[in-house]
Coordinates of C-alpha atoms in Angstrom, one line a residue:
M143 CA -12.7 -37.5 31.7
K144 CA -11.8 -37.3 35.4
N145 CA -9.6 -40.4 35.1
I146 CA -7.8 -38.8 32.1
I147 CA -7.2 -35.6 34.1
N148 CA -5.8 -37.7 37.0
K149 CA -3.5 -39.5 34.5
I150 CA -2.2 -36.2 33.3
K151 CA -1.5 -35.1 36.9
E152 CA 0.6 -38.1 37.6
K153 CA 4.3 -37.3 38.3
D154 CA 5.6 -38.9 35.1
N155 CA 2.7 -37.9 32.8
L156 CA 2.4 -34.1 33.5
P157 CA 5.8 -33.3 32.0
A158 CA 5.0 -35.7 29.1
F159 CA 1.7 -33.8 28.5
I160 CA 3.4 -30.4 28.6
L161 CA 6.1 -31.7 26.2
F162 CA 3.5 -33.0 23.7
F163 CA 1.5 -29.8 24.0
L164 CA 4.6 -27.6 23.3
I165 CA 5.5 -29.7 20.3
S166 CA 2.0 -29.5 18.9
L167 CA 1.4 -25.8 19.6
G168 CA 4.0 -24.2 17.3
I169 CA 3.3 -26.6 14.5
S170 CA -0.5 -26.3 14.7
L171 CA -0.6 -22.5 15.0
N172 CA 1.9 -21.7 12.2
I173 CA -0.3 -23.0 9.3
Y174 CA -1.3 -21.1 6.3
L175 CA -5.0 -20.1 5.9
E176 CA -6.2 -22.0 2.9
S177 CA -9.0 -24.2 1.6
S178 CA -8.5 -27.5 3.4
D179 CA -10.1 -29.9 5.9
E180 CA -9.3 -27.5 8.7
I181 CA -11.3 -24.6 7.2
W182 CA -14.2 -26.8 6.1
N183 CA -14.6 -28.2 9.6
F184 CA -14.1 -24.7 11.1
Q185 CA -16.8 -23.4 8.8
N186 CA -19.4 -25.9 9.9
V187 CA -18.6 -25.3 13.6
Y188 CA -18.7 -21.5 13.1
K189 CA -22.1 -21.8 11.4
M190 CA -23.4 -23.6 14.4
Y191 CA -21.9 -21.0 16.7
N192 CA -23.9 -18.4 14.7
G193 CA -27.2 -20.2 15.1
F194 CA -27.4 -22.4 12.0
K195 CA -28.6 -26.0 12.7
I196 CA -26.4 -29.0 11.9
Y197 CA -28.0 -31.3 9.3
K198 CA -31.0 -29.0 8.8
E199 CA -29.0 -26.1 7.4
I200 CA -25.5 -27.5 7.2
N201 CA -24.5 -30.5 5.1
V202 CA -22.5 -32.4 7.7
I203 CA -22.3 -36.1 6.9
I204 CA -20.7 -37.1 10.2
T205 CA -22.4 -37.8 13.6
P206 CA -22.3 -34.6 15.6
F207 CA -20.2 -35.0 18.8
F208 CA -17.1 -33.4 17.5
F209 CA -19.1 -30.4 16.3
W210 CA -20.9 -30.1 19.6
I211 CA -17.6 -30.1 21.5
S212 CA -16.2 -27.5 19.2
E213 CA -19.2 -25.2 19.3
A214 CA -19.2 -25.4 23.1
I215 CA -15.5 -24.4 23.1
F216 CA -16.3 -21.4 20.9
H217 CA -19.0 -20.3 23.3
I218 CA -16.6 -20.6 26.3
L219 CA -13.3 -19.4 24.9
G220 CA -14.1 -17.5 21.7
A221 CA -14.8 -18.3 18.1
N222 CA -11.7 -18.0 16.0
L223 CA -9.1 -20.1 14.3
C224 CA -6.6 -19.6 17.1
I225 CA -8.9 -21.2 19.6
F226 CA -9.8 -24.0 17.2
R227 CA -6.1 -24.8 16.8
I228 CA -5.2 -24.7 20.5
S229 CA -8.2 -27.1 21.1
H230 CA -6.6 -29.4 18.6
C231 CA -3.2 -29.2 20.4
I232 CA -4.9 -30.2 23.7
F233 CA -6.7 -33.2 22.1
M234 CA -3.6 -34.3 20.3
S235 CA -1.5 -34.0 23.6
I236 CA -4.1 -36.2 25.3
L237 CA -3.9 -38.7 22.5
F238 CA -0.1 -38.9 22.7
L239 CA -0.2 -39.1 26.5
I240 CA -2.7 -42.0 26.5
T241 CA -0.5 -43.7 23.9
Y242 CA 2.5 -43.2 26.1
E243 CA 0.5 -44.6 29.1
M244 CA -0.7 -47.6 27.1
L245 CA 2.9 -48.5 26.1
K246 CA 4.0 -48.3 29.8
K247 CA 1.0 -50.4 30.8
L248 CA 2.3 -53.0 28.3
E249 CA 5.4 -53.0 30.5
I250 CA 7.5 -51.3 27.8
S251 CA 10.2 -49.1 29.4
K252 CA 9.5 -45.4 29.7
T253 CA 12.5 -44.6 27.4
F254 CA 11.3 -46.9 24.6
S255 CA 7.6 -45.8 25.1
M256 CA 8.6 -42.2 24.7
L257 CA 10.7 -43.0 21.5
T258 CA 7.6 -44.8 20.0
V259 CA 5.3 -41.8 20.6
L260 CA 7.9 -39.4 19.2
M261 CA 8.1 -41.6 16.0
I262 CA 4.3 -41.6 15.8
I263 CA 4.3 -37.8 16.0
L264 CA 7.0 -37.5 13.4
Q265 CA 5.2 -39.6 10.8
Q266 CA 5.1 -37.8 7.5
F267 CA 6.5 -34.7 9.2
F268 CA 4.0 -34.1 12.0
L269 CA 1.0 -35.0 9.8
L270 CA -1.4 -35.8 12.6
I271 CA -0.7 -32.4 14.1
R272 CA -0.9 -30.6 10.8
T273 CA -4.3 -32.1 9.9
S274 CA -5.8 -29.8 12.6
F275 CA -8.9 -30.2 14.7
N276 CA -11.3 -32.7 13.2
Y277 CA -13.7 -35.7 13.8
N278 CA -11.2 -38.3 12.6
N279 CA -8.5 -37.3 15.2
T280 CA -11.2 -37.0 17.9
A281 CA -12.6 -40.5 17.1
L282 CA -9.0 -41.8 17.1
L283 CA -8.5 -40.4 20.6
F284 CA -11.6 -42.1 21.9
F285 CA -10.6 -45.3 20.1
I286 CA -7.2 -45.3 21.8
I287 CA -8.7 -44.5 25.2
G288 CA -11.1 -47.4 24.8
T289 CA -8.2 -49.8 23.8
Y290 CA -6.1 -48.6 26.7
C291 CA -9.1 -49.2 29.1
L292 CA -9.4 -52.7 27.8
I293 CA -5.7 -53.4 28.3
N294 CA -5.7 -51.8 31.7
D295 CA -8.8 -53.7 33.0
K296 CA -10.0 -56.9 31.4
T297 CA -12.7 -57.7 34.0
R298 CA -16.4 -57.7 33.3
K299 CA -16.9 -54.2 34.8
N300 CA -15.2 -53.0 31.7
I301 CA -18.3 -53.8 29.7
L302 CA -20.0 -50.5 30.9
I303 CA -16.8 -48.5 30.1
Q304 CA -16.5 -50.0 26.7
S305 CA -20.2 -49.4 25.9
I306 CA -19.9 -45.7 26.8
I307 CA -16.7 -45.3 24.8
T308 CA -18.2 -47.1 21.8
S309 CA -21.2 -44.7 22.0
L310 CA -18.9 -41.7 22.1
I311 CA -17.0 -43.0 19.0
L312 CA -20.3 -43.7 17.2
L313 CA -21.4 -40.1 18.0
T314 CA -18.1 -38.7 16.8
K315 CA -17.8 -40.6 13.5
Q316 CA -20.2 -43.4 12.7
N317 CA -18.0 -45.7 10.7
I318 CA -15.1 -45.7 13.2
G319 CA -17.6 -46.3 16.0
L320 CA -19.0 -49.3 14.0
Y321 CA -15.5 -50.7 13.6
Y322 CA -14.8 -50.3 17.4
L323 CA -18.1 -52.0 18.2
L324 CA -17.3 -55.0 15.9
G325 CA -13.9 -55.2 17.6
N326 CA -15.5 -55.5 21.0
I327 CA -18.0 -58.1 19.9
L328 CA -15.2 -60.1 18.3
Y329 CA -13.0 -59.9 21.4
L330 CA -15.9 -60.9 23.7
S331 CA -16.7 -63.8 21.3
I332 CA -13.2 -65.3 21.6
S333 CA -13.1 -65.0 25.3
K334 CA -12.8 -68.2 27.4
N335 CA -16.2 -67.8 28.9
D336 CA -18.9 -70.3 28.1
I337 CA -21.3 -69.6 25.3
K338 CA -24.1 -68.5 27.7
N339 CA -21.8 -65.9 29.4
K340 CA -20.5 -64.7 26.1
I341 CA -24.0 -64.0 24.8
K342 CA -24.9 -62.3 28.1
E343 CA -21.9 -60.0 28.0
I344 CA -22.4 -59.1 24.3
F345 CA -26.1 -58.5 25.0
K346 CA -25.2 -56.2 27.9
Y347 CA -22.6 -54.3 25.8
I348 CA -25.0 -53.8 22.9
S349 CA -28.0 -52.9 25.1
I350 CA -26.2 -50.0 26.7
I351 CA -25.1 -48.7 23.3
F352 CA -28.7 -49.1 22.0
L353 CA -30.0 -47.1 25.0
V354 CA -27.6 -44.3 24.3
G355 CA -28.6 -44.5 20.6
M356 CA -32.3 -44.3 21.5
I357 CA -31.7 -41.2 23.7
F358 CA -29.9 -39.6 20.8
I359 CA -32.7 -40.4 18.3
I360 CA -35.3 -39.1 20.7
Y361 CA -33.3 -35.9 21.0
L362 CA -33.3 -35.6 17.1
I363 CA -37.0 -36.2 17.0
I364 CA -37.7 -33.6 19.6
D365 CA -35.4 -31.2 17.7
H366 CA -37.3 -32.0 14.4
N367 CA -33.9 -33.1 12.9
L368 CA -34.1 -36.9 12.5
N369 CA -34.9 -37.0 8.8
N370 CA -32.1 -34.4 8.1
F371 CA -29.6 -36.4 10.1
L372 CA -30.5 -39.7 8.3
N373 CA -30.4 -37.9 5.0
Y374 CA -26.9 -36.6 5.3
T375 CA -25.2 -39.3 7.5
L376 CA -26.7 -42.3 5.6
G377 CA -28.3 -41.0 2.4
G378 CA -25.1 -40.1 0.6
I379 CA -22.9 -42.9 1.9
F380 CA -22.9 -44.9 -1.3
E381 CA -22.2 -41.9 -3.5
F382 CA -19.4 -40.9 -1.1
A383 CA -17.8 -44.4 -1.3
N384 CA -18.2 -44.8 -5.0
E385 CA -17.1 -41.3 -6.1
N386 CA -14.3 -40.6 -3.6
L387 CA -12.2 -43.7 -3.9
I388 CA -8.5 -42.6 -4.1
F389 CA -5.2 -44.3 -3.6
D390 CA -1.8 -42.9 -2.6
S391 CA 0.5 -45.7 -3.8
S392 CA 3.4 -44.9 -1.4
A393 CA 1.0 -44.7 1.6
I394 CA -0.7 -48.0 0.6
V395 CA 2.7 -49.7 0.3
L396 CA 3.5 -48.7 3.9
M397 CA 0.1 -49.8 5.1
I398 CA 0.3 -53.2 3.5
G399 CA 3.8 -53.7 4.9
I400 CA 2.8 -52.9 8.4
M401 CA -0.3 -55.0 8.1
I402 CA 1.6 -58.1 7.0
V403 CA 4.1 -57.7 9.8
N404 CA 1.2 -57.1 12.3
I405 CA -0.7 -60.2 11.2
G406 CA 2.3 -62.4 10.9
M407 CA 3.8 -61.6 14.2
S408 CA 0.5 -61.6 16.1
I409 CA -0.4 -65.1 14.9
F410 CA 3.2 -66.3 15.7
F411 CA 3.1 -64.8 19.2
I412 CA -0.4 -66.0 20.1
K413 CA 0.4 -69.6 19.1
K414 CA 3.7 -69.8 20.9
N415 CA 4.0 -70.8 24.6
F416 CA 6.9 -68.6 25.7
L417 CA 4.7 -65.6 26.5
L418 CA 2.7 -65.0 29.7
K419 CA -1.0 -65.2 29.6
E420 CA -1.3 -61.5 30.1
Q421 CA 1.0 -60.7 27.2
K422 CA -0.9 -63.0 24.8
E423 CA -4.2 -61.3 25.9
N424 CA -2.6 -57.8 25.2
I425 CA -1.6 -59.0 21.7
K426 CA -5.1 -60.3 21.0
I427 CA -6.6 -56.9 22.0
L428 CA -4.1 -54.9 20.0
F429 CA -4.4 -57.2 17.0
I430 CA -8.2 -57.2 16.9
F431 CA -8.6 -53.5 17.3
S432 CA -5.7 -52.6 15.0
I433 CA -7.4 -54.5 12.2
M434 CA -10.7 -52.8 12.9
L435 CA -9.0 -49.4 12.9
S436 CA -7.4 -50.1 9.6
L437 CA -10.8 -50.1 7.9
V438 CA -10.9 -46.3 8.5
C439 CA -8.7 -45.9 5.4
Y440 CA -11.5 -46.9 3.0
P441 CA -12.4 -45.2 0.6
I442 CA -9.7 -42.4 0.9
F443 CA -6.4 -44.2 1.0
N444 CA -4.2 -41.1 1.5
W445 CA -1.5 -40.5 4.1
T446 CA -3.8 -38.9 6.7
H447 CA -6.2 -41.8 6.8
I448 CA -3.5 -44.4 6.6
I449 CA -1.5 -42.9 9.5
I450 CA -4.8 -43.1 11.5
G451 CA -5.5 -46.6 10.2
T452 CA -2.1 -48.0 11.1
Y453 CA -1.9 -46.3 14.6
L454 CA -2.6 -49.4 16.6
M455 CA -0.8 -51.7 14.2
I456 CA 2.4 -49.7 15.0
I457 CA 1.8 -50.0 18.7
N458 CA 1.2 -53.8 18.5
V459 CA 4.3 -54.4 16.3
V460 CA 6.4 -52.3 18.7
Y461 CA 5.1 -54.3 21.7
M462 CA 5.9 -57.6 20.0
V463 CA 9.4 -56.5 19.0
Y464 CA 10.0 -55.3 22.5
L465 CA 9.0 -58.7 23.9
L466 CA 11.5 -60.3 21.6
F467 CA 14.4 -58.1 22.6
K468 CA 13.5 -57.1 26.2
D469 CA 16.5 -59.0 27.6
F470 CA 18.7 -56.5 25.8
K471 CA 16.9 -53.4 26.9
D472 CA 19.4 -52.5 29.6
G473 CA 22.2 -52.4 27.1
I474 CA 20.5 -49.9 24.8
T475 CA 18.5 -47.8 27.3
K476 CA 21.3 -45.2 27.7
I477 CA 21.6 -44.9 24.0
L478 CA 17.8 -44.5 23.6
K479 CA 17.8 -41.8 26.3
V480 CA 20.3 -39.8 24.3
V481 CA 18.3 -40.4 21.1
N482 CA 15.1 -39.3 22.8
G483 CA 16.8 -36.2 24.2
M484 CA 18.1 -35.2 20.7
I485 CA 14.7 -35.8 19.1
I486 CA 12.8 -33.9 21.8
L487 CA 15.3 -31.0 21.6
A488 CA 15.0 -30.9 17.8
M489 CA 11.2 -31.0 18.0
I490 CA 11.0 -28.2 20.6
I491 CA 13.4 -26.0 18.6
F492 CA 11.3 -26.6 15.5
S493 CA 8.1 -25.9 17.3
C494 CA 9.5 -22.7 18.9
L495 CA 10.8 -21.4 15.6
N496 CA 7.3 -22.0 14.2
M497 CA 5.8 -20.2 17.2
Y498 CA 8.2 -17.3 16.7
T499 CA 7.2 -17.0 13.1
W500 CA 3.5 -17.1 14.0
I501 CA 3.7 -14.5 16.8
K502 CA 5.8 -12.2 14.6
A503 CA 3.1 -12.4 11.9
I504 CA 0.0 -11.9 14.0
T505 CA 1.6 -9.0 16.0
S506 CA 2.8 -7.1 12.9
D507 CA 1.1 -3.9 12.0
D508 CA -0.1 -5.2 8.7
Y509 CA -1.8 -8.4 10.1
P510 CA -5.4 -8.0 9.0
Y511 CA -7.3 -10.0 11.6
S512 CA -8.3 -8.9 15.1
W513 CA -9.3 -11.4 17.9
E514 CA -13.0 -10.9 17.0
N515 CA -12.4 -12.0 13.4
P516 CA -13.1 -15.7 12.9
F517 CA -9.8 -16.1 11.0
F518 CA -7.6 -14.6 13.7
G519 CA -4.5 -16.8 14.1
G520 CA -4.5 -17.8 10.4
M521 CA -1.4 -17.0 8.3
L522 CA -2.2 -15.3 5.1
G523 CA -0.1 -13.4 2.5
K524 CA -1.1 -9.8 1.6
E525 CA -2.0 -10.6 -2.0
E526 CA -4.2 -13.5 -1.0
Y527 CA -5.9 -11.4 1.7
E528 CA -6.7 -8.6 -0.8
E529 CA -8.1 -11.1 -3.3
N530 CA -10.3 -12.6 -0.7
E531 CA -11.5 -9.2 0.5
K532 CA -12.4 -8.2 -3.1
I533 CA -14.6 -11.3 -3.4
I534 CA -16.1 -10.8 0.0
K535 CA -17.0 -7.2 -0.8
Y536 CA -18.5 -8.3 -4.2
I537 CA -20.7 -10.9 -2.4
E538 CA -21.7 -8.4 0.3
E539 CA -22.7 -5.6 -2.1
N540 CA -24.4 -7.7 -4.7
E541 CA -28.1 -7.4 -5.0
K542 CA -28.3 -11.1 -5.9
D543 CA -27.5 -14.1 -3.8
V544 CA -23.9 -15.1 -4.6
I545 CA -23.0 -18.8 -4.3
V546 CA -19.3 -19.7 -4.5
L547 CA -19.4 -23.2 -5.9
S548 CA -16.0 -24.2 -4.9
N549 CA -14.0 -25.8 -2.1
R550 CA -12.9 -22.2 -1.4
A551 CA -16.3 -21.0 -0.4
A552 CA -15.5 -21.0 3.4
L553 CA -12.8 -18.4 2.8
Y554 CA -15.6 -15.9 1.9
M555 CA -18.7 -17.2 3.7
V556 CA -17.2 -17.5 7.1
P557 CA -16.3 -13.8 7.5
L558 CA -19.7 -12.9 6.1
K559 CA -21.4 -15.3 8.5
R560 CA -23.5 -16.6 5.7
N561 CA -24.8 -20.1 5.0
N562 CA -25.6 -21.6 1.6
G563 CA -26.1 -25.1 2.8
D564 CA -24.9 -27.8 0.4
F565 CA -23.3 -25.2 -1.9
D566 CA -20.7 -24.2 0.8
L567 CA -19.2 -27.7 0.7
P568 CA -20.1 -29.0 -2.8
F569 CA -18.5 -32.4 -2.5
K570 CA -19.7 -35.7 -3.9
G571 CA -21.4 -37.6 -1.1
N572 CA -22.3 -34.5 0.9
F573 CA -25.7 -33.9 -0.7
G574 CA -27.8 -36.5 1.0
I575 CA -29.8 -39.3 -0.6
N576 CA -30.6 -37.3 -3.8
G577 CA -26.9 -36.8 -4.4
V578 CA -25.6 -34.6 -7.3
D579 CA -28.9 -34.9 -9.1
G580 CA -30.7 -33.3 -6.1
L581 CA -28.2 -30.4 -6.1
I582 CA -28.7 -29.8 -9.8
E583 CA -32.5 -29.8 -9.3
K584 CA -32.0 -27.1 -6.6
I585 CA -29.9 -25.0 -9.0
D586 CA -32.6 -25.2 -11.6
N587 CA -35.2 -24.0 -9.1
M588 CA -33.2 -21.0 -7.8
Q589 CA -33.8 -17.4 -8.9
N590 CA -31.9 -14.2 -8.5
V591 CA -28.7 -16.1 -7.9
Q592 CA -25.1 -15.8 -9.2
F593 CA -22.7 -18.6 -9.2
L594 CA -18.9 -18.2 -8.9
I595 CA -16.9 -21.1 -10.5
Y596 CA -13.2 -21.2 -9.9
K597 CA -11.3 -21.2 -13.2
N598 CA -8.1 -22.8 -12.0
E599 CA -8.8 -26.5 -12.2
D600 CA -5.5 -27.3 -10.6
K601 CA -6.8 -25.9 -7.4
S602 CA -10.0 -27.8 -7.5
I603 CA -10.1 -31.1 -5.6
Y604 CA -11.3 -34.6 -6.6
Q605 CA -14.3 -34.4 -4.3
E606 CA -15.9 -31.5 -6.2
S607 CA -18.6 -32.4 -8.7
D608 CA -17.7 -31.6 -12.3
R609 CA -21.3 -32.4 -13.3
V610 CA -22.7 -29.6 -11.2
K611 CA -20.2 -27.1 -12.6
E612 CA -20.7 -28.2 -16.2
H613 CA -24.5 -27.9 -15.6
I614 CA -24.2 -24.3 -14.5
K615 CA -21.9 -23.5 -17.5
N616 CA -24.4 -25.1 -19.9
T617 CA -27.6 -23.6 -18.4
K618 CA -26.6 -20.2 -17.0
S619 CA -25.3 -17.1 -18.7
Y620 CA -21.7 -16.1 -18.3
V621 CA -21.6 -12.4 -17.1
G622 CA -17.9 -11.8 -16.2
E623 CA -15.2 -12.8 -13.8
I624 CA -13.6 -11.8 -10.5
E625 CA -10.3 -12.8 -8.9
G626 CA -10.0 -16.1 -10.8
F627 CA -13.8 -17.0 -10.7
D628 CA -16.1 -17.0 -13.7
I629 CA -19.5 -15.5 -12.9
Y630 CA -22.8 -17.1 -14.1
E631 CA -26.4 -16.2 -13.6

């Protein structure tokens, strides 16, 4: 972290960091408060902030480092959506800065490096920024930092650094950490060292990761949370993969296109002799880790995952294209500077307009949330706010326990500071080893409970279990409705 701060302080990097932060800030803050990945992650962190234990009382299926970081930020700066989004802007700015620094380390000109980062930010209209603070983006940040460290220093002392970074990624999101680990093992395996030294380096690398893993497991045992951790992070893995497989055709076409170019150009450049040894080594690193990162897309092949999965592929392709045309860089540098200036100006204006809209909204007399409210900073229409408040009041005043069996549960449970465990995020693959059947069994054993099921199927998402909702409709009594929800008990 000290090295990252030092990089930010460098003369060329501090303005770049400020630029990336300003671009991110207006876009990230001016987002509507709705049921989405942002609010689901925020809900889990807010539960931890209020004393509920991850895995034991919260159905998180990801390793905990992102949630630990976010909870610590809440305790230091305050627990609301505004802080959550500003934290995201800082992390994204570091990601873009490290990417910029990596491109410069590859000896790509500053002008072309900046243009590349700006194009990455612009993908699908600022999608990485709009996805908000989450474990995928945090794991991507560590992944890029690790790849940068490998490009920056290819000596054996990098084994320790790579082990630590791999451990951080594993603790942030287990599958991305596994892909990074496999990338390092593959890279060490094809090094020019003799077999004995290769085995020695791989053993050292894995041993440090194993040590960190054992410390984490011991912590879970002491915390009486190991079984819960294994149940959620491993128990539902097959159900998640089988039940949540989706494809966005346009995103997949883009991914396949970039992958074909990445593989074809990498093989061509590595085989040819017109490159320097250092350049070939850089391509090997970027190629190996770009292929590993692409595995992140499975099983949810949507734009968000594919932009993350192709992140390093884009960098590798840009690097190889630059090597092909570097002799012409002087002729187009002035043009690219003008292009960069125009893009940056447009981005800053767009971000400032978003910031103006956001500030105007949260400072208006009818803005419903104060700083102490967890949803402070969120944009919400008057009609939606009133609907939410009616449901919150209904839940609060009900003599029975009310469970909102919907992806919208966080909108009501967060302000109430309540926790219904699996029911607050009723997604296939989020129920542990017993899966949907286990949740149905819990429902059958519950007493003095009401269930709210959202009637508008168009606003349900593919991850919700229709089996669970149908079971409630078939076994419970319908007693009324409220604000678009059917009530069963």
